[in-house]
PDB file of C-alpha atoms in Angstrom:
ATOM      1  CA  UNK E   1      17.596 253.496 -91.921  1.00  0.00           C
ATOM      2  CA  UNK E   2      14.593 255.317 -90.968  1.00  0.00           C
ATOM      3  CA  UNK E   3      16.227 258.531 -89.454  1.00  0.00           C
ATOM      4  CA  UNK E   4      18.692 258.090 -93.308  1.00  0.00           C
ATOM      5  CA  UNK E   5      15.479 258.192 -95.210  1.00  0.00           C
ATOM      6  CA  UNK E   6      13.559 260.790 -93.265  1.00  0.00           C
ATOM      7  CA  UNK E   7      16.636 263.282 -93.528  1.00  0.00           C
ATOM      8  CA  UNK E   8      16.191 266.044 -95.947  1.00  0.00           C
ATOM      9  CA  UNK E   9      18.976 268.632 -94.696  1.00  0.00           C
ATOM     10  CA  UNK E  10      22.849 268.890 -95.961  1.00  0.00           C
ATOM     11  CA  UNK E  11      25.804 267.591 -95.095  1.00  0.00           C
ATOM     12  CA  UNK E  12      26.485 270.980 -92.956  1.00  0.00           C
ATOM     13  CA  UNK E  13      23.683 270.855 -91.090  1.00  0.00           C
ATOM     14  CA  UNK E  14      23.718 270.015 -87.188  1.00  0.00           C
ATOM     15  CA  UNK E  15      22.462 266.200 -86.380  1.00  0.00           C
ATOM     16  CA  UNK E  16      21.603 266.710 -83.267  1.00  0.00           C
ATOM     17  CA  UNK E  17      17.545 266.670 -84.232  1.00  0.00           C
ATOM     18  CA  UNK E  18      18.285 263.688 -86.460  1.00  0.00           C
ATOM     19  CA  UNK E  19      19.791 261.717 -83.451  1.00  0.00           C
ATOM     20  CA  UNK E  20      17.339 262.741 -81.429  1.00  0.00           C
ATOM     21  CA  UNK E  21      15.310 261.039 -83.530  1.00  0.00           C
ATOM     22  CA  UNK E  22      17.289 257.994 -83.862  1.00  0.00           C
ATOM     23  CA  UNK E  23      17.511 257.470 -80.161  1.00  0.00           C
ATOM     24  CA  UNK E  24      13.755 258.239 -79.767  1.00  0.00           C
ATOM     25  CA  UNK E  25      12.723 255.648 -82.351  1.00  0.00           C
ATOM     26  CA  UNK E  26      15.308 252.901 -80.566  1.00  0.00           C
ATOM     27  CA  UNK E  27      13.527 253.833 -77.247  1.00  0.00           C
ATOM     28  CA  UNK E  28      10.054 253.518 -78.486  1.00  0.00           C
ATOM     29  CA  UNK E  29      10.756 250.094 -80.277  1.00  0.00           C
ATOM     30  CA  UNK E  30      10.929 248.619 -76.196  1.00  0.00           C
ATOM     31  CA  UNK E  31       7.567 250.173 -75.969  1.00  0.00           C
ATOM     32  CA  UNK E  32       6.070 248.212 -79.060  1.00  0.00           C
ATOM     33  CA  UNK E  33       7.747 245.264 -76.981  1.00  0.00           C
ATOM     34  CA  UNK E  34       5.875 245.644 -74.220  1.00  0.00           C
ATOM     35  CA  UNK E  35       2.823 246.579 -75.978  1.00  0.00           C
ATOM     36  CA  UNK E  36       2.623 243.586 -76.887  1.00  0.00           C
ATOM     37  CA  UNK E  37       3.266 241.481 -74.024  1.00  0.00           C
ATOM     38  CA  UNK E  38       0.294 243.692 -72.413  1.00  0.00           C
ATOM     39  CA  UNK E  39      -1.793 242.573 -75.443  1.00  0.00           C
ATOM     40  CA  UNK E  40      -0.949 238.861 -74.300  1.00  0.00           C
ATOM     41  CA  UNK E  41      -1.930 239.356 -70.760  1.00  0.00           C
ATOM     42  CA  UNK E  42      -4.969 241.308 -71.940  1.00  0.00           C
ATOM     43  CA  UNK E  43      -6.278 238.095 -74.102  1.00  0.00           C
ATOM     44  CA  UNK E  44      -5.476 235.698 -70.979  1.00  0.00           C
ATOM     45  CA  UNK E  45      -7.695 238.028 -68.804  1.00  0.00           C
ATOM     46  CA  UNK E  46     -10.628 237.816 -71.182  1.00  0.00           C
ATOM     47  CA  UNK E  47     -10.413 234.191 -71.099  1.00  0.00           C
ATOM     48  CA  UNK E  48     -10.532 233.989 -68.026  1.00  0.00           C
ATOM     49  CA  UNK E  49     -13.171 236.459 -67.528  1.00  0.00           C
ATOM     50  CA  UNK E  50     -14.985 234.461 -70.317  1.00  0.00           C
ATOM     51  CA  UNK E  51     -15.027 231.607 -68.303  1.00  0.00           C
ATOM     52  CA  UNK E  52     -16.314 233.162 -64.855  1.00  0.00           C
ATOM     53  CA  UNK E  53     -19.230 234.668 -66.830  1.00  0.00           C
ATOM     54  CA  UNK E  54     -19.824 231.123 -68.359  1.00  0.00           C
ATOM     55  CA  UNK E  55     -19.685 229.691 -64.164  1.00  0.00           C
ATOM     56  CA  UNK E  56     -22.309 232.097 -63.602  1.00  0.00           C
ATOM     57  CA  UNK E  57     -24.890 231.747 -65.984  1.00  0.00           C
ATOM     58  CA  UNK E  58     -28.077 231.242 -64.810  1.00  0.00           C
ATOM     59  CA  UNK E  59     -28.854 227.968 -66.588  1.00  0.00           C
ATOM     60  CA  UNK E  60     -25.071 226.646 -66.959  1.00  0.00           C
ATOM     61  CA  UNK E  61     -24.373 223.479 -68.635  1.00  0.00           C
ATOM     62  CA  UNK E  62     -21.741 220.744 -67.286  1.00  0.00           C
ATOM     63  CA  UNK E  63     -19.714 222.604 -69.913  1.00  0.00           C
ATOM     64  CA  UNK E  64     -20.002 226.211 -68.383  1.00  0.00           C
ATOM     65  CA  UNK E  65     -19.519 224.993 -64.212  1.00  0.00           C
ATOM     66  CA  UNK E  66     -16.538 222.676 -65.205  1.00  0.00           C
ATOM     67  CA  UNK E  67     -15.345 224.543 -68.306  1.00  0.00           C
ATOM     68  CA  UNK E  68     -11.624 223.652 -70.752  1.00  0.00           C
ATOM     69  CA  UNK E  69      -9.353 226.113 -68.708  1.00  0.00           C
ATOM     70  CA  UNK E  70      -6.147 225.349 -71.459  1.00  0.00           C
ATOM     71  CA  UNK E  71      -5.961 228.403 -72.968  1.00  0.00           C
ATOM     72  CA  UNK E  72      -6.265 230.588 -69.508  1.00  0.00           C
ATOM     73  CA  UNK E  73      -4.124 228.286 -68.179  1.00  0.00           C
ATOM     74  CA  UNK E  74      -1.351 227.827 -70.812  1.00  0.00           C
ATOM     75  CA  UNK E  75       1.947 228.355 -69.428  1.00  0.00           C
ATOM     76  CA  UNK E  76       3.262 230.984 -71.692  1.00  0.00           C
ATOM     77  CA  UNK E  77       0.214 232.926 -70.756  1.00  0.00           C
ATOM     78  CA  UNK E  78       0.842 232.924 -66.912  1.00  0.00           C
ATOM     79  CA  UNK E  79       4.503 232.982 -67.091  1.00  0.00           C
ATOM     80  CA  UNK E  80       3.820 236.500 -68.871  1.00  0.00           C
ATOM     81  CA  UNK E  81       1.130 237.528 -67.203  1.00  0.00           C
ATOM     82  CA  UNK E  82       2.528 236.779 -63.627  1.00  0.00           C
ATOM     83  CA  UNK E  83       5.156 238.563 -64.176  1.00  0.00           C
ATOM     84  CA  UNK E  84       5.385 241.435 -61.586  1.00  0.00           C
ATOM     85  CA  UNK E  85       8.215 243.519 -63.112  1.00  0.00           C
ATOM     86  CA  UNK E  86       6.880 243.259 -66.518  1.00  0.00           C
ATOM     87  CA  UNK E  87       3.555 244.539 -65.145  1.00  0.00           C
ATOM     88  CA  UNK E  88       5.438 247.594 -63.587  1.00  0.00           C
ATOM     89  CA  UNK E  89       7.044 248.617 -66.540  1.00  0.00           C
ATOM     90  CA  UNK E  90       4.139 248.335 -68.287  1.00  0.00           C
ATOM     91  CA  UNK E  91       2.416 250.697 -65.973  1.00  0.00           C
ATOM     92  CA  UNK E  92       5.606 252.945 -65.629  1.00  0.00           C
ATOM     93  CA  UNK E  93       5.365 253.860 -69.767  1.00  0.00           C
ATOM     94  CA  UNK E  94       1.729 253.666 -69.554  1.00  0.00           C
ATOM     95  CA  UNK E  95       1.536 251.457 -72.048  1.00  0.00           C
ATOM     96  CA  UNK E  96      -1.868 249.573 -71.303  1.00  0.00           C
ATOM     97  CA  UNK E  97      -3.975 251.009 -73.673  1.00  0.00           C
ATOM     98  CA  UNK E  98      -6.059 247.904 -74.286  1.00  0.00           C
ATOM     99  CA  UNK E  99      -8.588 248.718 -71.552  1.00  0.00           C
ATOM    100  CA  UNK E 100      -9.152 252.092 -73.299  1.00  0.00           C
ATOM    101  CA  UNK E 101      -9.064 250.342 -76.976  1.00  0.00           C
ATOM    102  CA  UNK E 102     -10.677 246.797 -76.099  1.00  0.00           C
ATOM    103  CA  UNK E 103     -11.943 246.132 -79.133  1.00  0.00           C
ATOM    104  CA  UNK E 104      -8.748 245.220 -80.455  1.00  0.00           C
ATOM    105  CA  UNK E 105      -8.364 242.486 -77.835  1.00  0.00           C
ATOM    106  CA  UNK E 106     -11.946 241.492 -78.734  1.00  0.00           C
ATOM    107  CA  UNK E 107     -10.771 241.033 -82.510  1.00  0.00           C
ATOM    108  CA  UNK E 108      -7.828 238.807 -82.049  1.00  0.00           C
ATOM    109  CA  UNK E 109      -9.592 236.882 -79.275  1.00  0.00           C
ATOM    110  CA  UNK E 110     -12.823 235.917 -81.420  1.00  0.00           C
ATOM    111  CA  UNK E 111      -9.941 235.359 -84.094  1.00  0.00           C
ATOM    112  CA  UNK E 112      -7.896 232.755 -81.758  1.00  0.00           C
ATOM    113  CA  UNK E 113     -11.525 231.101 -80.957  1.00  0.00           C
ATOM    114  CA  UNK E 114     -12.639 230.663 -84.010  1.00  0.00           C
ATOM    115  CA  UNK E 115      -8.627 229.157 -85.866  1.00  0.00           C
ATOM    116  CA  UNK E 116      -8.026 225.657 -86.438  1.00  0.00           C
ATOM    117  CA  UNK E 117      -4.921 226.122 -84.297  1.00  0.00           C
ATOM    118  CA  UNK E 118      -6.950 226.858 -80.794  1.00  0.00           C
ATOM    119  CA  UNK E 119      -9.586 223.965 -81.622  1.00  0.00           C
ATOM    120  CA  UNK E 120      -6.739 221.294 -82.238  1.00  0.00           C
ATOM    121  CA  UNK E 121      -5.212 222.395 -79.006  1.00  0.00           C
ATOM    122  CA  UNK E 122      -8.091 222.780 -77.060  1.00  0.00           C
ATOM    123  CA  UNK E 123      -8.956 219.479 -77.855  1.00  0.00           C
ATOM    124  CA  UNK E 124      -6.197 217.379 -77.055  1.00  0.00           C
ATOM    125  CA  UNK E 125      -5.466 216.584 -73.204  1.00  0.00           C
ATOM    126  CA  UNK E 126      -3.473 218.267 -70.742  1.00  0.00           C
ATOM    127  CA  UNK E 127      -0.477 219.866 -72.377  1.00  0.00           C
ATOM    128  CA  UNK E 128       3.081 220.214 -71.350  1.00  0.00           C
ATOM    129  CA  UNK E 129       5.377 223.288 -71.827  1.00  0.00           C
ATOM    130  CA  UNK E 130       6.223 222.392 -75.494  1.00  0.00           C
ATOM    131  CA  UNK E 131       2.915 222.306 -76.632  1.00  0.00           C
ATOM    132  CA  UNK E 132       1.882 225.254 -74.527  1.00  0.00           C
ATOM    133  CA  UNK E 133       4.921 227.055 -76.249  1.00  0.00           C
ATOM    134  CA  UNK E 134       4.356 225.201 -79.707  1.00  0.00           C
ATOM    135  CA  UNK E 135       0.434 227.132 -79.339  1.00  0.00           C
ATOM    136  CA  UNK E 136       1.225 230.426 -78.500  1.00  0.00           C
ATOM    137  CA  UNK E 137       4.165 230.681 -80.976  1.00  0.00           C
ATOM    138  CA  UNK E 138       1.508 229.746 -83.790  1.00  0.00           C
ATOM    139  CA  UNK E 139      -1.170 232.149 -82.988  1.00  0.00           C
ATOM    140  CA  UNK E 140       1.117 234.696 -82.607  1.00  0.00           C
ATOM    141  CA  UNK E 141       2.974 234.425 -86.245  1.00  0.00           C
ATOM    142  CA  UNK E 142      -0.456 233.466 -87.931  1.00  0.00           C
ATOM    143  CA  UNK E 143      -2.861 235.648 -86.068  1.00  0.00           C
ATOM    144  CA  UNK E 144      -1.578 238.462 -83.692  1.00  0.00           C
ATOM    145  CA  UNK E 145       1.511 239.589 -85.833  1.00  0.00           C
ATOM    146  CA  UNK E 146      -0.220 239.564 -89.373  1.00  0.00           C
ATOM    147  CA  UNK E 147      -3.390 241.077 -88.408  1.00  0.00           C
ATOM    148  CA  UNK E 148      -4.401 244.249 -90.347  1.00  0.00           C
ATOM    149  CA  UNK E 149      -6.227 245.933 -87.573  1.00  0.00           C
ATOM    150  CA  UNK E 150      -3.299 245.563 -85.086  1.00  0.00           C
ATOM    151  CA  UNK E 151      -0.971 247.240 -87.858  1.00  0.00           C
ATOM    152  CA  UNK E 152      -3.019 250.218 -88.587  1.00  0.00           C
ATOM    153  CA  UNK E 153      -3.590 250.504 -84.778  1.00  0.00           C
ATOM    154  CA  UNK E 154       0.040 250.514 -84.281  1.00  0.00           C
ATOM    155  CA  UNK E 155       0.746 253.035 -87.510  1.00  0.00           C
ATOM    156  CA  UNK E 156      -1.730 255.722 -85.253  1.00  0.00           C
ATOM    157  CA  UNK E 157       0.367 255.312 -82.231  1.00  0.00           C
ATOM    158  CA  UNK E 158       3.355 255.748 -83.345  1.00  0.00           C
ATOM    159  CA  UNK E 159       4.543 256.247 -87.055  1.00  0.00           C
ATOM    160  CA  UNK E 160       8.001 254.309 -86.693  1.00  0.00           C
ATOM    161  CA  UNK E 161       6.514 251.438 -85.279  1.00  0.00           C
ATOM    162  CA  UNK E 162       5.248 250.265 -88.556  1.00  0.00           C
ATOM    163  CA  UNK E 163       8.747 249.345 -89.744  1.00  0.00           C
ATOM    164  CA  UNK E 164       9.830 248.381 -85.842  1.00  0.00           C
ATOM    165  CA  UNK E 165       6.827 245.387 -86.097  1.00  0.00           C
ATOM    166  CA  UNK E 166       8.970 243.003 -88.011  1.00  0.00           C
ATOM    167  CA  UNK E 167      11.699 243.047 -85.383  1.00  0.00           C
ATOM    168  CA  UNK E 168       9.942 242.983 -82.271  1.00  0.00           C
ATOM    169  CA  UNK E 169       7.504 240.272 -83.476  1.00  0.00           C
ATOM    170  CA  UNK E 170      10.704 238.132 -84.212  1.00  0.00           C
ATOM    171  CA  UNK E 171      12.293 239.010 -80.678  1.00  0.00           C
ATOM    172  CA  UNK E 172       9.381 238.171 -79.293  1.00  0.00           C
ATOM    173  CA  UNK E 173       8.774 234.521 -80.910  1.00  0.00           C
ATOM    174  CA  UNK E 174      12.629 234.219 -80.083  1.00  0.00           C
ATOM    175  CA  UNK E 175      11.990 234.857 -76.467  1.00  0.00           C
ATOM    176  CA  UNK E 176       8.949 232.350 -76.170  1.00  0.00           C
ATOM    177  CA  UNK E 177      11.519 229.656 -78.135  1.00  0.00           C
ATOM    178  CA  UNK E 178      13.651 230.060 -75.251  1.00  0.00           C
ATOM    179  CA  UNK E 179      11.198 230.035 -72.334  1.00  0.00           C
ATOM    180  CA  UNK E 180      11.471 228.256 -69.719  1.00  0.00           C
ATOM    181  CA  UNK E 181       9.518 228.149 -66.026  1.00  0.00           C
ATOM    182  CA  UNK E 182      12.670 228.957 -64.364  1.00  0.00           C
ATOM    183  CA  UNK E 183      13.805 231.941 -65.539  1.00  0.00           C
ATOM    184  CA  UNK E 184      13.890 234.904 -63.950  1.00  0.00           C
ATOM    185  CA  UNK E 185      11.593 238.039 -64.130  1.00  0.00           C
ATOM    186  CA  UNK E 186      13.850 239.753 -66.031  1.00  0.00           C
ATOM    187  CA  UNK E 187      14.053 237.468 -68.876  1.00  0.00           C
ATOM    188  CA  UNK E 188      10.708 239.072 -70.634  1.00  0.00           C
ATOM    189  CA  UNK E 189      12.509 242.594 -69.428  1.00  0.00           C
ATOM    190  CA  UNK E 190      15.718 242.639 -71.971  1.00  0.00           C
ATOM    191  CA  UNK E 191      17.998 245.447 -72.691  1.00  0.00           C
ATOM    192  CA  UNK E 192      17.495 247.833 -75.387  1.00  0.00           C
ATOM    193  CA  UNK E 193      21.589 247.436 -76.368  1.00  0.00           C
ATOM    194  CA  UNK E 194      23.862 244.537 -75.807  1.00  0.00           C
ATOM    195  CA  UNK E 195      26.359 247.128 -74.325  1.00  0.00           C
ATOM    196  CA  UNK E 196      27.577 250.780 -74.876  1.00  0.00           C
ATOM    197  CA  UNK E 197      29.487 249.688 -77.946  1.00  0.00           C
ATOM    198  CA  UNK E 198      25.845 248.936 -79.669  1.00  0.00           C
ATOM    199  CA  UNK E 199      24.568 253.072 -78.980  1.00  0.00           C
ATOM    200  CA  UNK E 200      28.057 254.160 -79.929  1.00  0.00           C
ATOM    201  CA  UNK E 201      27.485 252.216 -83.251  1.00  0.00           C
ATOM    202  CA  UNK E 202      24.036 253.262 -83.845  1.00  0.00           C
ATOM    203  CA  UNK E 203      25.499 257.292 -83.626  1.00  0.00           C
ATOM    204  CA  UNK E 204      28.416 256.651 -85.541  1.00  0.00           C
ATOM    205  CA  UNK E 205      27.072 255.104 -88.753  1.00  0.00           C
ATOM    206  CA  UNK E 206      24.110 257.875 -88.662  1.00  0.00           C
ATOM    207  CA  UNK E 207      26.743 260.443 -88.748  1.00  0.00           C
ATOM    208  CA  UNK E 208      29.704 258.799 -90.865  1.00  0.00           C
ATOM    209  CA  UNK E 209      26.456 258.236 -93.616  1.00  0.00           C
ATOM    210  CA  UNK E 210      25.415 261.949 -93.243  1.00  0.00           C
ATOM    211  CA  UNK E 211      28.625 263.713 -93.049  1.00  0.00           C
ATOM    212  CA  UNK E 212      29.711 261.113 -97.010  1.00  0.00           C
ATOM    213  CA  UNK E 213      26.287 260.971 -98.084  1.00  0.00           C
ATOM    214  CA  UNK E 214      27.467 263.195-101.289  1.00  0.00           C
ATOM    215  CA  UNK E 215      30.359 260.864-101.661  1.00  0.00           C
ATOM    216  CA  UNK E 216      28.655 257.856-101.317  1.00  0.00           C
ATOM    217  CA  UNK E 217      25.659 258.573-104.013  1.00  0.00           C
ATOM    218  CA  UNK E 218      28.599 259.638-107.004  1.00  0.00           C
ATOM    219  CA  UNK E 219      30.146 256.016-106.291  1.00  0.00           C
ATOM    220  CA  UNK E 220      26.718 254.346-105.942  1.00  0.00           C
ATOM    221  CA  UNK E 221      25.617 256.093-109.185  1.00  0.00           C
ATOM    222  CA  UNK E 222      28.629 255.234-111.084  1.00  0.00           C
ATOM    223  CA  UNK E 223      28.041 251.578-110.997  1.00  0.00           C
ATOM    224  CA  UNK E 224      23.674 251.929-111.598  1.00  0.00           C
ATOM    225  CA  UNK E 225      24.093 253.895-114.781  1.00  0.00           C
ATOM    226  CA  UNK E 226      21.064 251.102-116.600  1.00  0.00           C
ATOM    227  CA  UNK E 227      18.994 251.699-113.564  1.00  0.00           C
ATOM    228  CA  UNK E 228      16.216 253.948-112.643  1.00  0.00           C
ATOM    229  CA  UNK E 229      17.412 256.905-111.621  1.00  0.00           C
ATOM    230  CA  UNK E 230      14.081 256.617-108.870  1.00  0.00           C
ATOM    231  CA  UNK E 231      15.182 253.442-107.367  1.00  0.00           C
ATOM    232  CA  UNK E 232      18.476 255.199-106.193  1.00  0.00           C
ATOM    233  CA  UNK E 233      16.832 257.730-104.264  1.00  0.00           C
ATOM    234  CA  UNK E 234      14.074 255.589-102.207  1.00  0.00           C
ATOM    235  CA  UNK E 235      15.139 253.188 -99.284  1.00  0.00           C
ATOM    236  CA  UNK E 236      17.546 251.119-101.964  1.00  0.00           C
ATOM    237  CA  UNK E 237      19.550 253.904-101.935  1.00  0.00           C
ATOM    238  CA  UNK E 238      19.705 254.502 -98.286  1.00  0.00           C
ATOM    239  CA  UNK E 239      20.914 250.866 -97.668  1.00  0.00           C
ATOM    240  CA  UNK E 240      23.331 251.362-100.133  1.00  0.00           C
ATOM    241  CA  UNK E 241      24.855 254.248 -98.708  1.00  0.00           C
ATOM    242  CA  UNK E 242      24.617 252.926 -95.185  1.00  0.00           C
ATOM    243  CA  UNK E 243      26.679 249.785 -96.498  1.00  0.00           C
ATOM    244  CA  UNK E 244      29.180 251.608 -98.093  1.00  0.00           C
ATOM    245  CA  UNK E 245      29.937 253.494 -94.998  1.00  0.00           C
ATOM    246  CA  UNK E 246      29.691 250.170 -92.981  1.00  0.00           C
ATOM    247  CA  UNK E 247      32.655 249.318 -95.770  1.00  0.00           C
ATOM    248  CA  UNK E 248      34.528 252.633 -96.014  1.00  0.00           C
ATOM    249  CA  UNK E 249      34.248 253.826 -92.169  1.00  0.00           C
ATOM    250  CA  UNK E 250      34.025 250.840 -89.696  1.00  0.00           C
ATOM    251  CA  UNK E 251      36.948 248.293 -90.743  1.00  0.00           C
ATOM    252  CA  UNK E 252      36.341 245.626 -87.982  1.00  0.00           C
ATOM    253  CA  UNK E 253      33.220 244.813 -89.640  1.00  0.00           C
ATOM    254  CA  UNK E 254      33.603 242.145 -92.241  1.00  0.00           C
ATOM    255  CA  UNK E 255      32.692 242.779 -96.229  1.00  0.00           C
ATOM    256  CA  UNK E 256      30.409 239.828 -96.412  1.00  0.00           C
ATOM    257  CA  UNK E 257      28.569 240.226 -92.367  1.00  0.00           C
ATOM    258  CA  UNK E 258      27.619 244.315 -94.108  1.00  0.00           C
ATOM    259  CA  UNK E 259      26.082 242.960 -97.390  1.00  0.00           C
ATOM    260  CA  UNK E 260      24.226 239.887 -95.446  1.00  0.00           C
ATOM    261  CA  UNK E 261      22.748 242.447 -93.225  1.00  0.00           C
ATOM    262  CA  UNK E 262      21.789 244.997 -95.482  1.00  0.00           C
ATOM    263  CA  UNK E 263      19.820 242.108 -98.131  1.00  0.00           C
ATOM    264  CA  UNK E 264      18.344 241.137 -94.856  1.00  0.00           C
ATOM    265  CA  UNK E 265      16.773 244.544 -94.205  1.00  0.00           C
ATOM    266  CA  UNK E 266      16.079 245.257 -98.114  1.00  0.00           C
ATOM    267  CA  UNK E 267      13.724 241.730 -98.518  1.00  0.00           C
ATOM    268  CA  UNK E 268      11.997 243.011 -94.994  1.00  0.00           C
ATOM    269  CA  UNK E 269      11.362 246.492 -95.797  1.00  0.00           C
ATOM    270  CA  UNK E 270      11.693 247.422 -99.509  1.00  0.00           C
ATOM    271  CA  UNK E 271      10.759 246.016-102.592  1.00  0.00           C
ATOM    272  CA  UNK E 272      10.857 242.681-104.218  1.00  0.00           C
ATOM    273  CA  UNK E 273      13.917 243.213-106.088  1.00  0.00           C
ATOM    274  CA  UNK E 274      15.850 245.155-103.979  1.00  0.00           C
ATOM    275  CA  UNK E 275      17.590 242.563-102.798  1.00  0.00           C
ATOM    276  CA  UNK E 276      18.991 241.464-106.054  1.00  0.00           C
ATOM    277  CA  UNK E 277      19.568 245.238-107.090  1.00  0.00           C
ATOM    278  CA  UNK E 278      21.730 245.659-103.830  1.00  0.00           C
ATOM    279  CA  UNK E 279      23.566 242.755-104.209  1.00  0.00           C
ATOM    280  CA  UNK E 280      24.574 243.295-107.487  1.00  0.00           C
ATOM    281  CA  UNK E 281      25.998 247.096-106.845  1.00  0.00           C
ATOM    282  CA  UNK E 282      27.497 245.774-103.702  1.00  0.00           C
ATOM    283  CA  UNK E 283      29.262 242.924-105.563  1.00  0.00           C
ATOM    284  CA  UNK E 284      30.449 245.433-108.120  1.00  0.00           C
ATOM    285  CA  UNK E 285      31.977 248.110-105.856  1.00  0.00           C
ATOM    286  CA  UNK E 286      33.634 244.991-103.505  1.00  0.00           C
ATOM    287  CA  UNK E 287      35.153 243.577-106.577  1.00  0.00           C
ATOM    288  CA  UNK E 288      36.754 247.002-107.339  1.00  0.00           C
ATOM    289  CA  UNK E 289      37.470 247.567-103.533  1.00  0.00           C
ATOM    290  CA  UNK E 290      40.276 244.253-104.112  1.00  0.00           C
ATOM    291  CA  UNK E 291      41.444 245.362-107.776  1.00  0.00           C
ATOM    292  CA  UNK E 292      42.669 248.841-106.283  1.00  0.00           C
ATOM    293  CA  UNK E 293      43.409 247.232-102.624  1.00  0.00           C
ATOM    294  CA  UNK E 294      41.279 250.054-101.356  1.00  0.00           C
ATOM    295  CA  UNK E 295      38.974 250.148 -98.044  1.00  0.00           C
ATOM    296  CA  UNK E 296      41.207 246.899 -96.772  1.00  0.00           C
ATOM    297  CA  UNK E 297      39.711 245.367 -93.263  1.00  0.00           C
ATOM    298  CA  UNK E 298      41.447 245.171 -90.359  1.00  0.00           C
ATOM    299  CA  UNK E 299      42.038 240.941 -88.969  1.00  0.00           C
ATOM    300  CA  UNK E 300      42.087 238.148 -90.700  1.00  0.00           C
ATOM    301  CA  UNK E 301      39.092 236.918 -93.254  1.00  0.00           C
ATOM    302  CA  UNK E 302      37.206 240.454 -93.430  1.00  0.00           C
ATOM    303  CA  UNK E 303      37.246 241.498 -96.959  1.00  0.00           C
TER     304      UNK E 303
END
């Protein structure tokens, strides 16, 4: 979608820049990944370092020598931040930045601190991996993921990881849903594709969109004729395109899995309506699709 909307050549140009681009942006979405899991490891750190200062101070209270350790020691927190081969690929991409830019760890730490969600779990007693999961989970999707400063910092970095957040932030909560103790290293390490069918795919529907983009916009505008002519060429009309392709060009992939998909992306990343304004252009060129027996799916249940 992003490489579709960024390309402003013909359909005789050379891709090769465009899937450059597309492979680059894939890549960098692993770094956003782990950019994240550093920022977790960063905020356990300060707690802890927090607390040390707290041991140390010259008049400490019973409250600073024999301080709540929850949060430094919730289980998510060390389970990432203990890991050894997540902390090497970290390194490796020099992806760390949050010693440089601390501030930003500052910001979302005094934000944890100061929620109703840290109090409440502070306060209760010793916690088992549930609730430690339960806790981080929460401040992530109200705090860390939603916060303004985080997004713009993230814009500055690196321009396509604006639209990336949305999908790493979910694969993320996914992979804390799943945690447990006993799993291995590599389970906060995943791969980029579930196998070389998935970069095959990724190539193919670039170029199959590209090489009947002019095809695909004459069919798309014959069924928006009472719509703004505007709408058609921002990201609506991208997804549209990319759907008819996914119907015209890849016939293993069912009718109904392309236009779930592509009203999935259009409520994440376009506008309020979209949604409705894609389904009803996809439901009108589908219905056509069976009255002319065109663009027929191959196995059982796929039209």
């Amino acid at each position: 979608m992003q490489s579709l909307f960024a390309f402003k050549g013909t359909e005789s140009d050379d891709f090769k820049k465009d899937e450059r681009f597309l492979f680059q942006s894939i890549d960098k979405m692993s770094d956003l990944y782990f950019s994240m899991l550093a920022l977790l490891i960063e905020l356990q750190k300060k707690a802890n370092s927090k607390l040390e200062l707290s041991q140390k101070k010259l008049l400490a209270t019973k409250e600073d020598i024999n301080p709540n350790r929850k949060f430094a020691d919730n289980a998510v927190l060390q389970f990432v931040s203990s890991n050894t081969m997540l902390k090497e690929v970290i390194e490796k991409r020099k992806l760390n930045f949050w010693d440089l830019d601390f501030e930003y760890v500052d910001v979302i730490y005094k934000a944890v601190l100061e929620s109703d969600l840290y109090k409440n779990y502070m306060a209760k007693g010793p916690s088992d991996l549930k609730e430690d999961k339960d806790f981080i989970i929460d401040i992530y999707t109200e705090i860390i993921a939603p916060n303004d400063k985080l997004y713009d910092y993230f814009e500055d970095q690196q321009i396509t990881w604006v639209d990336d957040l949305p999908v790493i932030n979910t694969a993320i909560v996914k992979t804390f849903t799943k945690l447990k103790l006993t799993k291995p290293e590599t389970f906060l390490i995943p791969e980029l594709y579930k196998d070389e069918d998935d970069r095959v795919f990724a190539k193919d529907l670039l170029y199959k969109t590209l090489l009947n983009r002019t095809k695909f916009v004459e069919e798309i505008a014959a069924k928006t004729t009472n719509w703004d002519a505007d709408r058609l060429a921002s990201l609506d009309g991208v997804l549209l395109q990319m759907a008819l392709c996914e119907f015209q060009k890849f016939p293993s992939i069912p009718v109904k899995v392309t236009i779930n998909e592509y009203l999935e992306i259009a409520k994440e990343y376009s506008t309020p309506k979209s949604s409705v304004f894609i389904n009803g252009i996809l439901d009108k060129i589908v219905k056509e699709y069976k009255e002319n027996n065109v663009h027929n799916k191959i196995g059982r249940g796929l039209m």
